[in-house]
Amino acid sequence: MKTITDTLNLAPQGKNFLTADWPAPANVKTLITTRNGGVSEGVYRSLNVGSHVGDNLEAVLRNREIVQEQVGLPVAYLNQIHSTIVVNAAEALGNSPDADASVDTTGTIACASMTADCLPVLFCDKAGTVVAAAHAGWRGLAGGVLQNTIAAMNVEPLEIMAYLAPAIGPDAFEVGQDVFDAFCTLMPEAVDAFKDIGGGKYLADIYALARMVLHREGVNMIYGGTHCTVLERDTFFSYRRDGQTGRMVSLIWLEK
């Protein structure tokens, strides 16, 4: 009978992990998983780290071990609920609190944002003293999850760098009037991030919306935002594209 280890040996080869392309301090480390390099099968093939999506739990746990082996530190997974709640990553280890962002200054744990189309945003300061990871679906982004994460970092916004990790791209993110209104009522310039396609529908640029929010908060060093999880089928999981699917994770930590 085929075991989980056997399946791992059959995992797709190639670039299974990405890192943030930004001028962060040398002690700030990042890792962004793709859908490749793990042991899950079927619609979850292969590096699914989401334990809530119906995948075999043994496979998920092995996939998380694979990720942690790359990081070298424990990973603080959250129970993401599209909220604006931010927690200390060290206090979240092992209990997966209801939250959508975490912050760390200790260098003992990795902050994590689990996604399959939503926007993961990684943060650090120029001095390399604090890192954070936020899960920004449109509800959290409109509600203030990035603002709360910046505040929890407790450094001047001008000292903060942000990296927009892979998310649904502007050619694939079709939304309704409710999403348009949620952003444009609070942030009139957000109209530039929407393309009207008729029938009360729009194509939304979640990367542009995040940049607008960050600029408003005084964060000007913003990088990333070049991938599309929907269109890059062989590289990323996408809930919008496939429905039942796995989850990637974007991680950031301080190296002591």
Tab-separated table of C-alpha atoms in Angstrom:
chain	number	residue	atom	x	y	z
A	1	MET	CA	0.000	0.000	0.000
A	2	LYS	CA	1.334	3.438	-0.940
A	3	THR	CA	2.382	5.517	2.052
A	4	ILE	CA	2.602	9.272	2.549
A	5	THR	CA	6.389	9.028	2.124
A	6	ASP	CA	5.956	7.244	-1.207
A	7	THR	CA	3.673	10.027	-2.381
A	8	LEU	CA	6.249	12.641	-1.409
A	9	ASN	CA	8.751	10.979	-3.712
A	10	LEU	CA	6.271	11.463	-6.577
A	11	ALA	CA	5.690	15.169	-5.900
A	12	PRO	CA	6.208	17.498	-8.879
A	13	GLN	CA	9.765	18.691	-9.256
A	14	GLY	CA	10.856	22.286	-9.855
A	15	LYS	CA	10.641	25.465	-7.891
A	16	ASN	CA	8.430	24.513	-4.975
A	17	PHE	CA	9.183	27.539	-2.810
A	18	LEU	CA	9.455	31.262	-3.487
A	19	THR	CA	10.942	34.097	-1.456
A	20	ALA	CA	10.039	37.769	-1.330
A	21	ASP	CA	11.957	39.898	-3.814
A	22	TRP	CA	12.593	43.016	-1.739
A	23	PRO	CA	15.504	44.815	-0.049
A	24	ALA	CA	14.714	43.633	3.470
A	25	PRO	CA	17.401	43.449	6.177
A	26	ALA	CA	19.554	40.320	6.036
A	27	ASN	CA	18.030	38.880	9.216
A	28	VAL	CA	14.482	39.030	7.804
A	29	LYS	CA	13.642	35.737	6.102
A	30	THR	CA	10.654	34.784	3.945
A	31	LEU	CA	9.198	31.658	2.389
A	32	ILE	CA	6.181	31.445	0.096
A	33	THR	CA	4.928	27.976	-0.763
A	34	THR	CA	3.478	26.938	-4.090
A	35	ARG	CA	1.111	24.036	-4.657
A	36	ASN	CA	4.109	21.776	-5.370
A	37	GLY	CA	6.501	19.772	-3.234
A	38	GLY	CA	4.176	17.990	-0.820
A	39	VAL	CA	2.309	14.725	-0.309
A	40	SER	CA	-1.391	15.526	-0.737
A	41	GLU	CA	-3.331	13.946	-3.590
A	42	GLY	CA	-6.264	14.716	-5.845
A	43	VAL	CA	-7.576	18.282	-5.788
A	44	TYR	CA	-5.138	19.049	-2.942
A	45	ARG	CA	-2.017	17.959	-4.825
A	46	SER	CA	0.474	18.429	-3.461
A	47	LEU	CA	1.704	20.877	-0.786
A	48	ASN	CA	-1.601	21.727	0.890
A	49	VAL	CA	-1.116	23.193	4.378
A	50	GLY	CA	-4.809	23.847	5.080
A	51	SER	CA	-6.293	21.496	7.660
A	52	HIS	CA	-9.825	22.862	7.164
A	53	VAL	CA	-10.407	22.072	3.488
A	54	GLY	CA	-11.188	18.332	3.583
A	55	ASP	CA	-7.728	16.945	2.876
A	56	ASN	CA	-6.268	13.917	4.625
A	57	LEU	CA	-4.995	15.212	7.967
A	58	GLU	CA	-1.891	12.999	7.904
A	59	ALA	CA	-0.924	14.538	4.570
A	60	VAL	CA	-1.537	18.082	5.834
A	61	LEU	CA	0.611	17.510	8.901
A	62	ARG	CA	3.432	16.091	6.782
A	63	ASN	CA	3.156	19.074	4.437
A	64	ARG	CA	3.444	21.425	7.405
A	65	GLU	CA	6.520	19.501	8.525
A	66	ILE	CA	8.032	20.005	5.067
A	67	VAL	CA	7.409	23.734	5.359
A	68	GLN	CA	8.816	23.926	8.869
A	69	GLU	CA	11.932	22.077	7.749
A	70	GLN	CA	12.501	24.881	5.242
A	71	VAL	CA	11.919	27.574	7.857
A	72	GLY	CA	13.775	26.059	10.808
A	73	LEU	CA	11.349	27.590	13.313
A	74	PRO	CA	7.849	26.739	14.521
A	75	VAL	CA	5.081	28.252	12.365
A	76	ALA	CA	2.199	30.163	13.956
A	77	TYR	CA	-0.812	29.096	11.882
A	78	LEU	CA	-3.988	31.072	12.564
A	79	ASN	CA	-7.676	30.222	12.246
A	80	GLN	CA	-8.316	32.888	9.651
A	81	ILE	CA	-11.843	34.305	9.715
A	82	HIS	CA	-11.580	37.358	7.406
A	83	SER	CA	-11.297	39.590	10.456
A	84	THR	CA	-9.023	42.490	11.377
A	85	ILE	CA	-7.636	40.766	14.504
A	86	VAL	CA	-3.857	40.815	15.033
A	87	VAL	CA	-2.077	38.597	17.577
A	88	ASN	CA	1.460	38.014	18.814
A	89	ALA	CA	2.754	35.041	16.857
A	90	ALA	CA	4.535	33.539	19.872
A	91	GLU	CA	1.256	33.421	21.788
A	92	ALA	CA	-0.531	31.794	18.846
A	93	LEU	CA	1.726	28.764	18.567
A	94	GLY	CA	-0.199	25.538	18.904
A	95	ASN	CA	-3.639	27.028	19.516
A	96	SER	CA	-4.481	28.647	16.144
A	97	PRO	CA	-6.509	31.589	17.503
A	98	ASP	CA	-9.212	33.328	15.477
A	99	ALA	CA	-7.162	36.064	13.816
A	100	ASP	CA	-5.932	37.230	10.426
A	101	ALA	CA	-2.523	38.690	11.198
A	102	SER	CA	0.388	38.088	13.543
A	103	VAL	CA	3.460	40.016	14.667
A	104	ASP	CA	6.798	38.875	16.080
A	105	THR	CA	9.854	40.555	17.577
A	106	THR	CA	11.393	37.493	19.256
A	107	GLY	CA	12.920	35.584	16.356
A	108	THR	CA	11.563	32.338	17.789
A	109	ILE	CA	8.577	31.785	15.489
A	110	ALA	CA	7.415	32.397	11.920
A	111	CYS	CA	4.376	34.540	11.155
A	112	ALA	CA	2.084	32.918	8.597
A	113	SER	CA	-0.693	33.853	6.178
A	114	MET	CA	-2.542	30.965	4.543
A	115	THR	CA	-4.236	31.705	1.210
A	116	ALA	CA	-5.668	30.422	-2.061
A	117	ASP	CA	-6.522	33.752	-3.801
A	118	CYS	CA	-6.707	36.170	-0.848
A	119	LEU	CA	-3.772	38.546	-0.476
A	120	PRO	CA	-0.931	37.681	1.925
A	121	VAL	CA	1.027	40.760	3.008
A	122	LEU	CA	4.427	40.369	4.671
A	123	PHE	CA	5.888	43.216	6.728
A	124	CYS	CA	9.189	44.128	8.329
A	125	ASP	CA	10.899	47.283	9.511
A	126	LYS	CA	14.115	48.636	7.998
A	127	ALA	CA	16.038	47.849	11.175
A	128	GLY	CA	15.012	44.189	11.177
A	129	THR	CA	13.454	44.278	14.652
A	130	VAL	CA	9.859	43.275	13.884
A	131	VAL	CA	7.999	41.216	11.277
A	132	ALA	CA	4.336	40.546	10.563
A	133	ALA	CA	2.094	38.622	8.196
A	134	ALA	CA	-1.488	39.532	7.306
A	135	HIS	CA	-4.256	37.646	5.506
A	136	ALA	CA	-6.135	40.222	3.449
A	137	GLY	CA	-9.196	38.972	1.682
A	138	TRP	CA	-11.354	41.826	0.438
A	139	ARG	CA	-13.367	41.944	3.677
A	140	GLY	CA	-10.304	42.166	5.865
A	141	LEU	CA	-8.636	44.626	3.524
A	142	ALA	CA	-11.686	46.894	3.518
A	143	GLY	CA	-12.163	46.426	7.254
A	144	GLY	CA	-8.658	47.464	8.305
A	145	VAL	CA	-6.504	44.355	8.791
A	146	LEU	CA	-3.465	46.070	7.267
A	147	GLN	CA	-3.940	49.190	9.373
A	148	ASN	CA	-4.193	47.073	12.525
A	149	THR	CA	-1.095	45.093	11.583
A	150	ILE	CA	0.928	48.257	11.031
A	151	ALA	CA	-0.219	49.595	14.406
A	152	ALA	CA	0.723	46.334	16.141
A	153	MET	CA	4.265	46.518	14.770
A	154	ASN	CA	4.795	49.595	16.949
A	155	VAL	CA	7.261	51.345	14.638
A	156	GLU	CA	6.900	54.406	12.442
A	157	PRO	CA	5.096	53.567	9.165
A	158	LEU	CA	7.884	55.214	7.179
A	159	GLU	CA	10.213	52.542	8.610
A	160	ILE	CA	7.985	49.681	7.410
A	161	MET	CA	8.411	47.609	4.256
A	162	ALA	CA	5.543	45.556	2.798
A	163	TYR	CA	5.588	42.669	0.342
A	164	LEU	CA	2.436	41.660	-1.553
A	165	ALA	CA	2.688	37.890	-1.942
A	166	PRO	CA	0.792	35.896	-4.617
A	167	ALA	CA	-2.959	36.546	-4.807
A	168	ILE	CA	-5.754	36.672	-7.362
A	169	GLY	CA	-4.780	39.043	-10.163
A	170	PRO	CA	-6.690	41.991	-11.638
A	171	ASP	CA	-7.796	40.039	-14.726
A	172	ALA	CA	-9.457	37.300	-12.651
A	173	PHE	CA	-10.990	38.981	-9.594
A	174	GLU	CA	-14.616	39.594	-10.584
A	175	VAL	CA	-16.632	41.259	-7.800
A	176	GLY	CA	-20.025	42.811	-7.273
A	177	GLN	CA	-21.292	46.237	-6.311
A	178	ASP	CA	-20.901	45.436	-2.614
A	179	VAL	CA	-17.123	45.148	-2.929
A	180	PHE	CA	-16.898	48.311	-5.039
A	181	ASP	CA	-18.935	50.219	-2.456
A	182	ALA	CA	-16.987	48.814	0.508
A	183	PHE	CA	-13.778	50.370	-0.779
A	184	CYS	CA	-14.908	53.449	-2.666
A	185	THR	CA	-17.111	54.773	0.136
A	186	LEU	CA	-14.142	54.884	2.498
A	187	MET	CA	-11.418	55.545	-0.047
A	188	PRO	CA	-12.646	57.480	-3.133
A	189	GLU	CA	-9.394	56.912	-5.022
A	190	ALA	CA	-10.165	53.171	-4.952
A	191	VAL	CA	-12.341	53.675	-8.037
A	192	ASP	CA	-9.102	53.440	-10.039
A	193	ALA	CA	-8.668	49.838	-8.876
A	194	PHE	CA	-11.957	48.699	-10.425
A	195	LYS	CA	-12.846	48.044	-14.066
A	196	ASP	CA	-16.589	48.178	-14.791
A	197	ILE	CA	-17.584	45.147	-16.900
A	198	GLY	CA	-21.334	45.783	-16.764
A	199	GLY	CA	-24.265	44.257	-14.939
A	200	GLY	CA	-23.083	45.581	-11.599
A	201	LYS	CA	-19.850	43.606	-11.918
A	202	TYR	CA	-16.255	44.796	-11.781
A	203	LEU	CA	-12.745	43.441	-12.136
A	204	ALA	CA	-10.905	44.434	-8.968
A	205	ASP	CA	-7.167	44.879	-8.510
A	206	ILE	CA	-6.538	43.720	-4.946
A	207	TYR	CA	-2.861	44.614	-5.251
A	208	ALA	CA	-3.714	48.217	-6.156
A	209	LEU	CA	-6.229	48.416	-3.308
A	210	ALA	CA	-3.609	47.178	-0.828
A	211	ARG	CA	-1.084	49.727	-2.091
A	212	MET	CA	-3.654	52.502	-1.606
A	213	VAL	CA	-4.346	51.394	1.957
A	214	LEU	CA	-0.632	51.145	2.757
A	215	HIS	CA	0.135	54.558	1.264
A	216	ARG	CA	-2.675	56.070	3.319
A	217	GLU	CA	-1.042	54.636	6.431
A	218	GLY	CA	2.332	56.089	5.506
A	219	VAL	CA	3.945	52.889	4.262
A	220	ASN	CA	5.726	53.759	1.013
A	221	MET	CA	8.159	50.859	0.574
A	222	ILE	CA	5.874	48.346	-1.147
A	223	TYR	CA	7.009	45.416	-3.257
A	224	GLY	CA	5.561	42.351	-4.988
A	225	GLY	CA	2.086	42.078	-6.434
A	226	THR	CA	3.081	40.425	-9.712
A	227	HIS	CA	1.455	36.968	-9.599
A	228	CYS	CA	-2.069	35.674	-10.243
A	229	THR	CA	-3.060	32.575	-8.316
A	230	VAL	CA	-5.995	31.929	-10.669
A	231	LEU	CA	-4.096	32.094	-13.956
A	232	GLU	CA	-0.879	30.402	-12.771
A	233	ARG	CA	-2.597	27.032	-12.513
A	234	ASP	CA	0.515	24.866	-12.234
A	235	THR	CA	2.033	26.962	-9.469
A	236	PHE	CA	-0.754	28.018	-7.100
A	237	PHE	CA	-3.940	26.778	-5.499
A	238	SER	CA	-6.988	28.914	-6.334
A	239	TYR	CA	-10.351	28.724	-4.607
A	240	ARG	CA	-11.910	31.012	-7.208
A	241	ARG	CA	-10.748	28.735	-10.026
A	242	ASP	CA	-11.254	25.285	-8.516
A	243	GLY	CA	-13.558	25.535	-5.502
A	244	GLN	CA	-12.330	22.530	-3.520
A	245	THR	CA	-8.580	22.987	-3.302
A	246	GLY	CA	-5.565	23.366	-1.016
A	247	ARG	CA	-3.889	26.342	0.599
A	248	MET	CA	-0.449	27.919	0.289
A	249	VAL	CA	1.290	29.745	3.122
A	250	SER	CA	3.422	32.900	3.088
A	251	LEU	CA	5.870	33.136	5.989
A	252	ILE	CA	8.187	35.721	7.494
A	253	TRP	CA	10.499	35.501	10.476
A	254	LEU	CA	13.507	37.068	12.146
A	255	GLU	CA	16.750	35.122	12.094
A	256	LYS	CA	18.631	35.505	15.352
